[in-house]
Structure formats: structure tokens, C-alpha cells
Amino acid sequence: MNSIVATLVSGILLGSLYALMASGLSVVWTTLGVFNFAHGALMMIGAYAAWTVSEGMGLGLLPGILAGVATAALCGIVIEYLLIRPFYGTRHMLLVTVMTTLAALIILEKGAQLIWGAKLKQLPRLVTGDVSIFGATISWHEAIIILLAPIVLLLLWRFTAMTNRGRSLRAVGQNQDAAALIGIDVPYAFAIAFGLAAALAGLTGALLGSIRFITPVMGSEPLVKAMIVVIFGGLGSLGATAGAAYVIGLLEAFLILWIGLYWTPFALFLLMIAVLIFRPNGLFGRA
Amino acid sequence: DVVKIGVLAPVTGKQAADGEDMVRGAKLAVEDLNKAGGVNGDTFEVVVGDIGDASADAVATAAERLLGDKAVGAIVTGYASTTNFEIEMMAEQEMVYLIAGNSAQTAGIISPNPENFGTVWSLTPSYDGYNTEIVPAIDKLVADGQLKLPNKKVAMIASDNPYSKGIAEGMTKAFEAAGWQITQNDLLPFGEINDWRAFLAKVHQDPPALLINTDYVSANAATFMTQFMENPTNSLVFIQYAPSVPEFLTLTKEKSSGVVYNLLGGVLPREASPRADELLKKYEAAYGNEPGSYGIMLYEEVMIYADALKTVGDPAKRAEIGAAIGKTDKVTAVGRVMFDPKTHLSVQDNDHVPIQFYQILDGKRIMFYPPQYKTGDFKQPSWMK
Amino acid sequence: MSEPILKTSRVSKSFGGLKAIRDVSFEVAPGEIFGIAGPNGSGKSTLFNIITGIPFGPNAGEVWFKGKRIDGQPAFKIARMGLSRTFQKDAEFPDLSARETLAVSAVFCGGLDRRQAAERSEEAFALVAFAPHRRDMASAGLSVFEKKQLMIASALVSKPDILMLDEPASGLTKPEIQALDTLLRNVNAAGVTILLIEHVLTLLMSVSQRLLILNQGQQLAEGEPRAVMRQPDVIEAYLGKRTQ
Amino acid sequence: MTSSLRRFAPLLALALLLVVPFLATDSYTRHLFIIAFIYAIVAANWNLSLGYCGVFNFGHLTFFGVGVYTAAIAAKTFGITPWLAIPLGGITAAGAAFLIAAPVARLKGIYVVLVTFAVSQLAMQLVLSQSQITGGGEGMVRIPFLQLGDYSFIRDFKFGYYYVALGLLVLSTLFLRFVVQSPFGKALLAVRDAQDYSTARGISVSRQRILVLVLSAIFTGIAGGFYAIYLRVASPEVFGFGTMSLVLSMVLLGGVGTLYGPIAAALALTFLTEALAGIQGFEEARFIVVAVVMVLILRLAPGGLVSLLDRLRPSRPAS
Amino acid sequence: MTALLSVEGISAGYGAITVLRDLTLHVGRNESIGLFGPNGHGKTTLLRTISGLLRASAGRIHFDGADISRQRPATIVNAGLVHSPQANTMFGDMAIAETLELAAFAPRARAGAKQRMEQVLTLFPRLAERRKQLARTLSGGERQMLSIGCALMCDPRLLMLDEPTLGLSPRLKEELAEAVGAIARSGVPLIVVEQDVEFLLALTQRLYMIEHGAVSREIDRNDGLDHGQVMQLYFGQGGEA
Ligand SMILES: Nc1ncnc2c1ncn2[C@@H]1O[C@H](COP(=O)(O)OP(=O)(O)OP(=O)(O)O)[C@@H](O)[C@H]1O
Ligand SMILES: Nc1ncnc2c1ncn2[C@@H]1O[C@H](COP(=O)(O)OP(=O)(O)OP(=O)(O)O)[C@@H](O)[C@H]1O
Ligand SMILES: [Mg+2]
Ligand SMILES: [Mg+2]
């Protein structure tokens, strides 16, 4: 009983983290049709920027998180401008942007190592202390993440699905010319979409920086997870991404309980292949 | 002439922190040698071969580059590949190669034909000590009344890599032979582990007297310790290697007070070894931070080479230098180094390179075993009843 | 009427709640030009889709071709049996030249070897009057009309029994439509049965020997073109007041 | 004139490569060529599925890894002569590709990325967990090396290995040339660009995709086998992300859907990174430089390196 | 009175390919014009250049007195110059209702968007039936309706239609002609590119024939040419009638 509750809680925590990691990736994918391999690196930049302001300059954690979000957003906009924009509409755009975002990943990772060195860093937590939920202990910081994730997702969903500004981001991804001809400023929309996604990455990174360690390569595992979540959910919508994040989080937690940490990735991958064979458009994807 | 010292190190990639230590250690040694006027008139220079993510071709390419440089007299490393396969390349070209990596692999490659590996020597002693010595060390603590254990159960978790897994298997045998009961024996995939709670939950169901984690990655170990402390069981926590990395302390802070670890071929505590104290001070003066083991070990490797070069004279006679290294008998920061001709590993016992048991107490490392180096006493961790 | 070369019996296709095709049965005789018309969204293209299995077959009903039941067969096999179609939205293989497009089609659809394929390609090019000096450039650079010619030629190169054309005249100028008219007659004269979806009435009325009108997925009328077009319900649903 | 240059450029390049070992007598330079040749084979064959057929196969390095372990196990565990162990890698890799291809053939676009990526992770897990066969994380070392009669391929400063690697590259290139110039190869482009239209022309999209995966695996697996025999080691890093992105960059830089592009890019990238690696204190920065160069090439020559050659020709008259 | 739109000596093309060469034309404030000519001779390219999707390499374009030749499409749309492109596939993964709402994106189009939506849905009842259907699953004609509907949602002051009847049934063509005619009469001039002569003649007062990227002939229907003569000219382009 107790272990079921503990597993549930840790599954939901994992799901919340995955949702945060994947939402930005999903925004860029569903709007611009770009698979951003630098997404994890943007998380890392967010974490380092937060660390520099919070610990390096001693200005405190909240200003740090803000700095992390802002820095990542800025990096995102620069990446979009230099590495993505020139390739919109070219023949092999998907592949070429895979490469340019991989290049961005390399530049950010190696650059971070040059700036901050290879040693691990960590941010303090938003709130210290632990909290017990039906007998399962997690830190307050993690509890806050569990609460925060759905809020962020909801706001993001409202924005992209319900507002014209948000829809315009999707429109430019699907048909630039048509978008321009109904009065959408295409370059601006691209910048907004990418900046928004990068800001989300920055926030995620700053939050992760307190429960994991900040290293130049800290983004690679979240990137893989985000990628799995986004594709597994089905590429159609943010809702699908969120759903997949929690499904995978819970699944992972219970698999760990049942078959142990060692075989969990194995089982998870196998399961995903199976799901995609039977639902070729992802778990929640539309046919 | 200038003799180049090649350093094979992960300067970029996941292990870059280790790589940085290695390069700095070697550089420090070279500076010292040059300041003293070199050896027989030869001065030294460091060249780095970055092995990046340690894939076989990256290691081979870096090694080839160093090997191809005629001015390179010796290559030193902490570790390069996960398999140590580059040893073969070094032996083929009679390159002097000093390594401080996984000694089980090293011995595996060398011991079938030690005569073919005349230039390859390992500062790390045999890992057998990791497997066996923990049982007598714990027994002694209990016998001395410093540690009270609730039962004779042990829970183990290891990461799926040769080092962790090998040690965990060895320990399991040793504990079973001593009549302990193994309650958990889990294996994790190698890599980043962010959530140990599932394993800890299982530990809670049957709390053991001893909880052993052989995952040596310091970030993983730090997470493990933090999550263990969220809801500790009445168990002594032993973590392999990781607590010796300076970062572990900064990351875990007060949460790690009480944890035990051991080291084979590690740098001795400065209180116990004047040599270690001297080198650590030197390193800190040069780089402003305390190095991990590799910073000091690479320094010593370069010095061992320099000594051998001094006796042989000509840096081109690498086979002879290799033979000279094999005859080393030198007090270093890791203990008195002599090499075993059968395995080319340094000799391990309390009078040579010892196994060192430490406990972290209030942010300090206390070495409590072996007695001749001991810097303090073991204390029952605060979370244990 | 002789034994039909193509026959559907009560085929249906629905998308979610929408019944795009409902119980449609018709027969096409060998050698005829069979026109299909109807309001936008009445299911004409969907009918082509379910007959050829690209990209989906019918939910219910049967499709018979040359006396064999073909619904449920893999689409590429249906094509190889001799049922060639084109698409409403122009399709092309942008990196292949016209010659290569025909060669691929001849080898895969017609089961020919390379030499035969080359010969057959010449015939097909000639049939659609494809300009010789444009045959070796990448298809992406062809003009609208040339792309249509190529699409038809590649459908013909495998010597199909039936050629199915989905709005081939859309976007063409009058002279081009005239050329298309001639082309279709030539193809038909060479023994190929043609199914033609078309909104351009001049072409449709000029070449069709029989006409099927679809409305909301159902058969509204079928028969001799001029007679069909005079039916009040056809005028109401499809032609509008003035066009008569 | 220019088109004949285009035809003879590969032959000219081959002639140059044939004399390299006589000009570069040190084992380091030869080693770099050998590694570049191996990657060139892997990249060029990857391009067959990725570039020509549009299958976003992110598990291509799995085929390489299968080749590596096949040759390692065959030569070391079963004592099969390395000369046979290397081609054996091609056979098992093709078999593995066939297994993967069945599920992949049904999927579209980016979904293929996930499944193939997942498969490559599974393969790595499998290698790690079957340690009694594969050596697990420890890998396998001391794999037998090539010998020809009394001539041993080690300690000859890699003279022999150079020609074996070059020979494999030539074979692989001839094979790829044959494939892409056949109607089958043309049909790959058709499937990539217009699936429904291809189906309507009697092409089975899934059969094409399955075949292309299997064909692309053959020489990739052989290259893997050679890699194991040459370096005498098999370790799980071959399945890693780093190797994958390196080879991917070769495909894209060289030019998607071109025959010689990935080969040129493999050589260029290998030597560029190595040239920079020699510079002290530049270890991080060199990756940044390479990344920036990569982006610049992609911007200036969207068709890849080989399209730069085309630029030299007078541009086609506008139609 | 100045022209509403004047295009003076523009040249434009794609990369190294020049399509438009020194093309000049104008649209008055109370007239609609038609463009015709063989395929591939630059009609679409002209509209794309006017709406800012392509940048002219030479020449000037003025709309309502302002030079728009260097403006972004978004600015041009917001000025009321709206272009409904040829064979537009719209936003494949967006539903009809969403797309139409979004189409009133330009600030000037926001006021009265509800009303215009009503108009569009009355003109194309099929769109009202299928509010939730994704654009990529629409039939050819339905897609054309959506595309024109979007242009109308932009509250045009000058409406450019590129082959609007492509794939429409005869009846719908007729209805479209009526509706667009009504829009024109309400004071929104049109530029129509069409292959369907009837449609073109029903809506426009002046015709330009575009050949090889330039105006090869201008036909003013008020100049006393009768219907038959216009038809003659129109088909003169290719030979037979
Ligand atoms: N995949 C789909 N999902 C949902 N509805 C669809 C799908 N495909 C077609 N439809 C609908 O089915 C109906 C029939 O479409 P179809 O394309 O067959 O029309 P059509 O008769 O060819 O029209 P047009 O003359 O405009 O091309 C249309 O209303 C269309 O919106
Ligand atoms: N994106 C492009 N890149 C290169 N050339 C193009 C591009 N788009 C059009 N062209 C070329 O420009 C020329 C003019 O094309 P445009 O579409 O303007 O003609 P059009 O008169 O509208 O023809 P249609 O009646 O077929 O629509 C054609 O030769 C075409 O091949
Ligand atoms: Mg249709
Ligand atoms: Mg046009």
C-alpha cells in the first residue's frame, strides 16, 4: 500500500517534470515543424544563468530563476534567427534543422563548459524541507513542481489553442505564405514561438537545477525524455504531450517498482515501440 | 631536448571534471621538473589527447596522435577507455604508459603475457581489496564498540559498469562467506540516476544493517544520499569511491555526515602523509581548488617516469625505461609504490598502497582504517539508533 | 452492355460521423469514357480513393475489376492489375526526370525490364505529346500542363485497362483543355477505358459517353450525359440556374 | 568538359587515395584515413535510407554496432578468421535491419525517429545485459587481428589496414551506385517525395522501405565488423549519441541524396576535427568551431558539399 | 483621382530566374480588373509581388497613395490589400472555424469579424456544416471555399483572387461570382486571375493579358468592344477558340 502511494507520487513527479521538459519542444514542433535538439541545452543554460545570478552574485533564487528564463529565451531567439530562419521552406528543412539545432547543442554545451567549467553545481531549493503525502516523502521543492506543471501547461494550452496570437504560431508552421496573407508577421511569430519554448526550457532547467546537478551535459537526458514524450503522445497537440508525459512518468515509476530500475528503460522502449506499431500516430494522435 | 609527456584524458564530455584534474596534475609535475632543470638536461612539455566521450575510435585516434609524435616519451592517464584496450596499442609501439584506471581490466589484458607489456604499468593496485576488506573493517568497528548494528543484513545496489558491478559481486561473496544475509542486490543501468526512491522503498521493507551503493558517479551518489536522508533507515551507508570526490561534499553538505567509503590507490589524507600534504598544497596554490585523486595521481605518474628516465638516460630507450619503472620503489602520495611483475599493478597492502576507509563527519573526511594512517575515529551516524 | 470491366456494389466510406460515400453501385463497360460529376465534397475523389485503395479502401461494399474482387487488396497490387489513377492535387516526383518517372512506373507497374520500359515510355510520351526536349529535366521544373501530361503518361506507360483522372482540366487554359480533349480521345481510341472526374463542363460533356452524378455521397443520376444534365435535381444540386 | 570532370572526379580521387600510404608513412595519418573511410561507408549507406528514401532512421548506428559485435564474437569467441568475421557483420546487420524494418515500414516521418532510436537503445541494453556473450559494459578486447599468410596487419604502421578500408569503401560505393541508378533506386526517390503517387504507380511503399533499410545495413555492418577487427575492441559506446550525431552531420554536410557527398564530408570532418585537436587548450572550442563551420556550409550550400562542385559549373539557363 | 493600386515597372522572380519584366498596370478606385494569359507567365508571381511575399527587384508599387513595395505582407494586409492565393492548402492541421477566426488577425480586420464570419458562412454553407473538420481532409472545392473565406475575413479594401474557381462546381462558381460581384459593388475593387472567361467577364471592367512577365495587351471593355470581340482576343492567345 505504502509503496503504491510512494510510486504514484514519484510517477506524478516524473510526469510533471517530463511535461515541463516536453512542452517547449512540443510548442516548437507543433508550430514551426522544427525538432529542436538544442532544447535540452537551453534548459542547461537556464540552470547556469539561474546559478550565476542566485549563487554567483548572491542575489537569491527567484531573481535567479527569472534570469534563467530570460537568458534561455534570448538564446532561443538567437538560435531561431541564425540557425533556423534561413532554412524555412527549404527542401530538406526537417533534416537540416536537425543538424543546425545539433550544432546549437554543441555550441551551447561546449560554451557552457568554457564559461562555467566542468564541475558540478547545484541551486538551492525554492523551499527547504520535506513534505509527506499519504506517507510518501518528497521535498517541498518537488511538491511545488507537481503543482506548477499543470498550471504552466494550462496557460500554454490556452495561449496556443484559444488566442489568435497563439494560433498564429501554429499557422506559420503549417503554411507560411497563407499565414502572411492573412496578416501574420511571420518572422515575428517564429521568434515568439521559439522564444517561448526556450523560456519554458529555461524555467525547467532552473527548477531542475535544484534537484539535479548543473553540468554542461545536464540537458541530454531531459531532451531524450522530452523527445519520447512528444512523439509518443502524438505530434498533434499540447494536450497529447501533457497526457503522454504523465502516462510515461507513472509507467516508469511503476515499472521501477515491478521490474526494477535496470530493466525499466528496456521495458519502456519496448512498450513504446509496441504502442507506435498499433497506433502509428502516437498514443493520443489523430489519424 | 624537449620530451613530451602525453596525457590521455577526457577533457571534454561527461567526465571532463576528471580530465581537467588529470591534465593539471601532469602539468604541475612538468613545471616542477622543468624548474629543477629537467632530467639529464631534457626538459618536458605536456601534450593532451582528448578522448571526448571515450568511444573506441576517439580513444584510438587520440592515442595514435600521441603515439605518432616522435617527441612523446611517455603517456600518462587516469583512465581512457572503459575497456583499457589502448594498452595494446601502447605495448605494440613500446610506449611508456602509466595508467590509474580499472585495474581488473588492466590485469586481464596484461597477466596472460606480462613480458609483452614491458612499458605499461598501473598505479592502481589490484581491486581484490575492494571486495574483501570491507568485512574485516566493519567487524573491527563492531568489535571496538564504535558501531552497533541491528542485524546482519546487507542491501546492495550497483551500476551496470565493470567497476561497480565487479566490486558489488566481490563484496556479495565476501559478505555471504562471513555469514551475512543479502536482502537486496540490485543492478542499475549505467548513467544518470535521478530517482533512487524506488530502491530505497524496497530497502525500507526490510531495513538492513548495511546499505551499500557501488555507483561511483558522484552526482548519482549525492542524489542517493539526499534521498536516503529524506527518510533514513537504521543502516550504515557505504558508497563506493564517490564521496572521495570533493564535489560530493559541496553537493550533499550536512546530508552526507556519517557516510562511509573506501579507496584503493587513492591519495592518502594530508594529516597522514607529508607527501600528499605537500602535493595538495602545491595544487591548490596553482589552481585554487582541491583536486580529485587524478590530479595527484598523474603528478606521481609523471614523477615515476622522470625517475626511470634519470636512471636510463635516453628518452628514446623506452623499453629500458619501462623496465626501470617496473623496479620502482617510491613513497608517493598514494603510499609506497612497487609494481607486481605478474600483473604490472602496484602492490597493495597496508605497507604499500593501502586500502583506506573513511567516514564523512560534519563535512570532514576522517580516515579510520588502516590504523597506521588513521586520522580519527569512526562515529555511529546520527540517523542510526 | 458487355461484361463490365469495373463494378462497384454498394460501396460506402465514412469519416467519423460523415458518410462521404453511401451505397454507390455502378458499372463501367470496357472501352467507354465514364464521366463523374457532382457538387464539391460530394465524394468523387473519395470514390476514386476507395476503388484504388489509395490511401484507403471502402468501409463496406465490393469493388470488382476484370471479374476479380479487388477491395482489400494492397493498393500497389491494384495498380499493377491495370487500374491507373491520377490525383486532383497535382503529384510529381520532383527529383526524377520525366523519362525516369515513366521508367519507374513501367518497371514497377508494368513489370517490364529496362529496355522494354524505355520503348514503352516513348510510346506514352508520344501519346500525350510530351515535348522531347523536356524529358530529361527534373520534374520540379515542368510547367503545370507538362506536369499533367507527365502524370497521364506515367499512368499510361504500364498499359492499364482503366485510366482514372481526377479533375485533369482544372487550372488549364482553354487551348490546353482543347489539347487534353484530343489527348483523352486518342488514349481512349487506343483501347483504354477512362473514368473522368471533372468540373470543366466543356471537357466533361465533350468526351463522356456516360455520366454519373454524385450528391452527398449518393448517386443522384446516371446515364447519357446530356439527358442527365437536363434533370432538374442535377441542375439544382450541381449546375445552378444559369449554366443550362 | 565539365560533365566529364564530374564523371572522372571520383576516379581521380580514388587514384589519389591509392597513393596516400606512400606519401604518409606514419601510422597516425593512415589511422585517420582508415577511421574516415569507416565513417564514410556508414554515412554513405545511411544516406541511402535517409536521403534517398526519406526514412528517418535514427538507429542506423545500431547496424554498425551489430556488425561490431558480430565480428568481435565471431573472431574472438568462435575463432572464425577475421577475414570472414568482417563480412559476417554485414549479414547479421542486414538481418537486424529486417527485424526493425517491419514496424518502421508502417510509420511516418518523425515517428520513425522515435522507434528507430528506441530500437538502438534496446540494442545497447541487450549488449549490456548479455555480458557473458558481449562482455557487457566491459566490452571485448584483444580481438584477433588480420593476417595474410605470414604478413601481420599490426606493426606495419597500418599499411595493410589502409588498403582493406579503402577497398571496402570502394566496394560500398560501387554497390550504392548500382542501387541508386537502378529503377529500384529511382523508386526510392519517388516514395520519398510522393507516397500516394508512388502507390498508384505500383510501387509498394512499405516494401521499398524495408528493402532500403536492409540494403543500407549491409555495408554498414561490414564497416562495423572491420572497425572491431581494426581497433580490436567492441564496446557499447558505438551505440551512443555522440557517434550518431557525428555520422549524421557527415550525411547532411555532404548532401542529402548524393552518392559522394557523405564520403567527402567524412574525410573533411575527420581531418578538420583532428587538425583542431592538436591545438593546446582548444579542446572545447574546437567543437564550437566545427559546429559553426557546419552551419555555415549548410547555409551557403544547402545541397551539401557536393553541390559546391555544381556551383562551379555555369548555372542552368532559366526555362 | 489617383489609382487605388499602381504597379510601375516592376521586375521580380525567384533566385536567378526573372519572371516579371518591367510590368506596369493600375487599378482605379471603382473598377475591377482581370488578368489572363497562358500558364506560367507570371500572373501568380505578380500577385505575390504586390502582396509582399516576393520582393520586386525593380519598380514601385503604390497602394492608396502609399509606397508598399518594401513593406512586409502583414503591413500590406493591414492596409486592406488582400490576396487569396492560388490552390491554397491553408493550415492542414487547423479546423475550419479556427482558421476563419484566425484569418481576422490583422488589426483592421478585428472589428466586425463576427459579422463577416456570418457572411462567409452564408456564402459557403458547407463551411458552416464542417466547423470542426481539419483543413487537410477537405475536398478540393471545400478547400477553395475556405481559402476565399479567409481572404474575406481580412476585411479587404482591394481583393486579389488567384484562380478562385479552381475545382469549384458550376453552381458554386455561379454563386461565388454573385457574391464576389456584390462585394465589388459594395466598393471593394477586385483583381481576378482566372482561366474561366465567363467568370472573369462577369466581374471585371478591364483586362490585362500577361505574357512573358509583362502586359502584352490591355482590353478596356468600356471602349466599345463587344463580348464576342473580347472572347476573340482572349482566345487569340493560344490559337483556336
Ligand atoms: N480524411 C477525411 N476526413 C474527414 N472528412 C473527409 C476526409 N476526406 C474527405 N472528407 C470529406 O468527404 C467529403 C467528400 O470528399 P471528396 O474529396 O471525395 O469530394 P469531391 O467530390 O472530390 O469534391 P471536390 O469536387 O471538391 O474535389 C468531403 O466533404 C470531405 O470534406
Ligand atoms: N518558387 C518558384 N521558384 C522558381 N520558379 C518559379 C517559382 N514559382 C513559379 N516559378 C516560375 O515562374 C514562372 C511564372 O509562374 P506563375 O505561377 O507566376 O505563373 P502563372 O501565370 O500564375 O501561371 P498559372 O496560370 O499556371 O498559375 C513559371 O515559369 C514558374 O515555373
Ligand atoms: Mg475531389
Ligand atoms: Mg498562377
PDB file of N, CA and C and ligand atoms in Angstrom, chain C residues 15 18 20 38-47 56 88 166-167 197 199, chain E residues 126 130 133 137-142 167, ligand 1:
ATOM      1  N   PHE C  15     -16.142   8.964 -42.653  1.00  0.00           N
ATOM      2  CA  PHE C  15     -15.084   9.543 -41.806  1.00  0.00           C
ATOM      3  C   PHE C  15     -15.754   9.987 -40.530  1.00  0.00           C
ATOM      4  N   LEU C  18     -19.264  11.359 -40.684  1.00  0.00           N
ATOM      5  CA  LEU C  18     -19.597  11.810 -42.029  1.00  0.00           C
ATOM      6  C   LEU C  18     -19.598  10.663 -43.026  1.00  0.00           C
ATOM      7  N   ALA C  20     -19.182   9.873 -46.454  1.00  0.00           N
ATOM      8  CA  ALA C  20     -18.696  10.525 -47.677  1.00  0.00           C
ATOM      9  C   ALA C  20     -19.190   9.796 -48.919  1.00  0.00           C
ATOM     10  N   GLY C  38     -20.426  16.148 -59.823  1.00  0.00           N
ATOM     11  CA  GLY C  38     -21.213  16.361 -58.604  1.00  0.00           C
ATOM     12  C   GLY C  38     -20.677  17.553 -57.866  1.00  0.00           C
ATOM     13  N   PRO C  39     -21.467  18.057 -56.941  1.00  0.00           N
ATOM     14  CA  PRO C  39     -21.024  19.236 -56.189  1.00  0.00           C
ATOM     15  C   PRO C  39     -19.720  18.986 -55.443  1.00  0.00           C
ATOM     16  N   ASN C  40     -19.113  20.057 -55.004  1.00  0.00           N
ATOM     17  CA  ASN C  40     -17.880  19.901 -54.230  1.00  0.00           C
ATOM     18  C   ASN C  40     -18.157  19.142 -52.949  1.00  0.00           C
ATOM     19  N   GLY C  41     -17.293  18.217 -52.660  1.00  0.00           N
ATOM     20  CA  GLY C  41     -17.452  17.442 -51.435  1.00  0.00           C
ATOM     21  C   GLY C  41     -18.500  16.357 -51.552  1.00  0.00           C
ATOM     22  N   SER C  42     -18.911  16.022 -52.775  1.00  0.00           N
ATOM     23  CA  SER C  42     -19.945  15.003 -52.911  1.00  0.00           C
ATOM     24  C   SER C  42     -19.351  13.602 -52.878  1.00  0.00           C
ATOM     25  N   GLY C  43     -18.058  13.504 -52.880  1.00  0.00           N
ATOM     26  CA  GLY C  43     -17.452  12.191 -52.705  1.00  0.00           C
ATOM     27  C   GLY C  43     -16.779  11.630 -53.943  1.00  0.00           C
ATOM     28  N   LYS C  44     -16.579  12.438 -54.944  1.00  0.00           N
ATOM     29  CA  LYS C  44     -15.984  11.941 -56.193  1.00  0.00           C
ATOM     30  C   LYS C  44     -14.561  11.422 -55.962  1.00  0.00           C
ATOM     31  N   SER C  45     -13.738  12.262 -55.352  1.00  0.00           N
ATOM     32  CA  SER C  45     -12.355  11.822 -55.125  1.00  0.00           C
ATOM     33  C   SER C  45     -12.324  10.643 -54.159  1.00  0.00           C
ATOM     34  N   THR C  46     -13.222  10.688 -53.180  1.00  0.00           N
ATOM     35  CA  THR C  46     -13.273   9.578 -52.235  1.00  0.00           C
ATOM     36  C   THR C  46     -13.618   8.279 -52.959  1.00  0.00           C
ATOM     37  N   LEU C  47     -14.504   8.373 -53.952  1.00  0.00           N
ATOM     38  CA  LEU C  47     -14.854   7.185 -54.726  1.00  0.00           C
ATOM     39  C   LEU C  47     -13.613   6.630 -55.431  1.00  0.00           C
ATOM     40  N   PHE C  56      -7.051   4.589 -48.905  1.00  0.00           N
ATOM     41  CA  PHE C  56      -7.863   3.689 -48.084  1.00  0.00           C
ATOM     42  C   PHE C  56      -8.913   2.990 -48.958  1.00  0.00           C
ATOM     43  N   GLN C  88      -6.130  14.694 -57.881  1.00  0.00           N
ATOM     44  CA  GLN C  88      -6.699  16.032 -58.032  1.00  0.00           C
ATOM     45  C   GLN C  88      -5.644  17.095 -57.765  1.00  0.00           C
ATOM     46  N   ASP C 166      -8.649  12.560 -62.062  1.00  0.00           N
ATOM     47  CA  ASP C 166      -9.377  13.394 -61.109  1.00  0.00           C
ATOM     48  C   ASP C 166      -9.142  14.868 -61.453  1.00  0.00           C
ATOM     49  N   GLU C 167     -10.115  15.482 -62.058  1.00  0.00           N
ATOM     50  CA  GLU C 167     -10.077  16.894 -62.446  1.00  0.00           C
ATOM     51  C   GLU C 167      -8.804  17.276 -63.208  1.00  0.00           C
ATOM     52  N   ILE C 197     -13.274  12.477 -63.570  1.00  0.00           N
ATOM     53  CA  ILE C 197     -13.955  13.431 -62.695  1.00  0.00           C
ATOM     54  C   ILE C 197     -13.632  14.810 -63.240  1.00  0.00           C
ATOM     55  N   HIS C 199     -14.966  19.188 -63.331  1.00  0.00           N
ATOM     56  CA  HIS C 199     -15.917  20.292 -63.184  1.00  0.00           C
ATOM     57  C   HIS C 199     -15.968  21.142 -64.443  1.00  0.00           C
TER      58      HIS C 199
ATOM     59  N   ARG E 126     -21.338  24.981 -46.639  1.00  0.00           N
ATOM     60  CA  ARG E 126     -20.587  23.777 -46.350  1.00  0.00           C
ATOM     61  C   ARG E 126     -19.573  24.025 -45.215  1.00  0.00           C
ATOM     62  N   ARG E 130     -19.155  22.091 -41.407  1.00  0.00           N
ATOM     63  CA  ARG E 130     -17.950  21.325 -41.049  1.00  0.00           C
ATOM     64  C   ARG E 130     -16.990  22.093 -40.159  1.00  0.00           C
ATOM     65  N   GLN E 133     -13.925  20.290 -38.911  1.00  0.00           N
ATOM     66  CA  GLN E 133     -13.105  19.436 -39.792  1.00  0.00           C
ATOM     67  C   GLN E 133     -11.749  20.091 -40.088  1.00  0.00           C
ATOM     68  N   THR E 137      -8.274  17.538 -44.624  1.00  0.00           N
ATOM     69  CA  THR E 137      -9.174  16.479 -45.066  1.00  0.00           C
ATOM     70  C   THR E 137     -10.295  17.020 -45.948  1.00  0.00           C
ATOM     71  N   LEU E 138     -10.268  18.307 -46.259  1.00  0.00           N
ATOM     72  CA  LEU E 138     -11.333  18.879 -47.077  1.00  0.00           C
ATOM     73  C   LEU E 138     -11.183  18.450 -48.538  1.00  0.00           C
ATOM     74  N   SER E 139     -12.296  18.437 -49.239  1.00  0.00           N
ATOM     75  CA  SER E 139     -12.215  18.158 -50.672  1.00  0.00           C
ATOM     76  C   SER E 139     -11.633  19.387 -51.359  1.00  0.00           C
ATOM     77  N   GLY E 140     -11.212  19.186 -52.615  1.00  0.00           N
ATOM     78  CA  GLY E 140     -10.568  20.281 -53.338  1.00  0.00           C
ATOM     79  C   GLY E 140     -11.407  21.553 -53.324  1.00  0.00           C
ATOM     80  N   GLY E 141     -12.693  21.420 -53.623  1.00  0.00           N
ATOM     81  CA  GLY E 141     -13.548  22.586 -53.707  1.00  0.00           C
ATOM     82  C   GLY E 141     -13.769  23.221 -52.336  1.00  0.00           C
ATOM     83  N   GLU E 142     -13.922  22.379 -51.335  1.00  0.00           N
ATOM     84  CA  GLU E 142     -14.134  22.899 -49.975  1.00  0.00           C
ATOM     85  C   GLU E 142     -12.934  23.720 -49.517  1.00  0.00           C
ATOM     86  N   GLY E 167     -11.500  24.157 -59.420  1.00  0.00           N
ATOM     87  CA  GLY E 167     -12.111  22.992 -58.797  1.00  0.00           C
ATOM     88  C   GLY E 167     -13.490  23.217 -58.215  1.00  0.00           C
TER      89      GLY E 167
HETATM   90  N1  LIG F   1      -9.936  12.111 -44.359  1.00  0.00           N
HETATM   91  C1  LIG F   1     -11.123  12.734 -44.267  1.00  0.00           C
HETATM   92  N2  LIG F   1     -11.633  13.027 -43.049  1.00  0.00           N
HETATM   93  C2  LIG F   1     -12.823  13.656 -42.950  1.00  0.00           C
HETATM   94  N3  LIG F   1     -13.564  14.023 -43.984  1.00  0.00           N
HETATM   95  C3  LIG F   1     -13.088  13.764 -45.219  1.00  0.00           C
HETATM   96  C4  LIG F   1     -11.851  13.120 -45.417  1.00  0.00           C
HETATM   97  N4  LIG F   1     -11.645  13.003 -46.742  1.00  0.00           N
HETATM   98  C5  LIG F   1     -12.722  13.558 -47.346  1.00  0.00           C
HETATM   99  N5  LIG F   1     -13.594  14.016 -46.430  1.00  0.00           N
HETATM  100  C6  LIG F   1     -14.856  14.653 -46.707  1.00  0.00           C
HETATM  101  O1  LIG F   1     -15.610  13.805 -47.526  1.00  0.00           O
HETATM  102  C7  LIG F   1     -16.340  14.546 -48.479  1.00  0.00           C
HETATM  103  C8  LIG F   1     -16.054  14.026 -49.861  1.00  0.00           C
HETATM  104  O2  LIG F   1     -14.753  14.451 -50.239  1.00  0.00           O
HETATM  105  P1  LIG F   1     -14.180  14.289 -51.715  1.00  0.00           P
HETATM  106  O3  LIG F   1     -12.795  14.716 -51.681  1.00  0.00           O
HETATM  107  O4  LIG F   1     -14.460  12.920 -52.179  1.00  0.00           O
HETATM  108  O5  LIG F   1     -15.058  15.329 -52.515  1.00  0.00           O
HETATM  109  P2  LIG F   1     -15.074  15.608 -54.061  1.00  0.00           P
HETATM  110  O6  LIG F   1     -16.379  15.133 -54.548  1.00  0.00           O
HETATM  111  O7  LIG F   1     -13.884  15.080 -54.685  1.00  0.00           O
HETATM  112  O8  LIG F   1     -15.079  17.203 -54.048  1.00  0.00           O
HETATM  113  P3  LIG F   1     -14.288  18.245 -54.959  1.00  0.00           P
HETATM  114  O9  LIG F   1     -15.024  18.355 -56.206  1.00  0.00           O
HETATM  115  O10 LIG F   1     -14.404  19.479 -54.163  1.00  0.00           O
HETATM  116  O11 LIG F   1     -12.910  17.742 -55.101  1.00  0.00           O
HETATM  117  C9  LIG F   1     -15.940  15.986 -48.303  1.00  0.00           C
HETATM  118  O12 LIG F   1     -16.954  16.677 -47.643  1.00  0.00           O
HETATM  119  C10 LIG F   1     -14.702  15.935 -47.454  1.00  0.00           C
HETATM  120  O13 LIG F   1     -14.654  17.034 -46.598  1.00  0.00           O
END
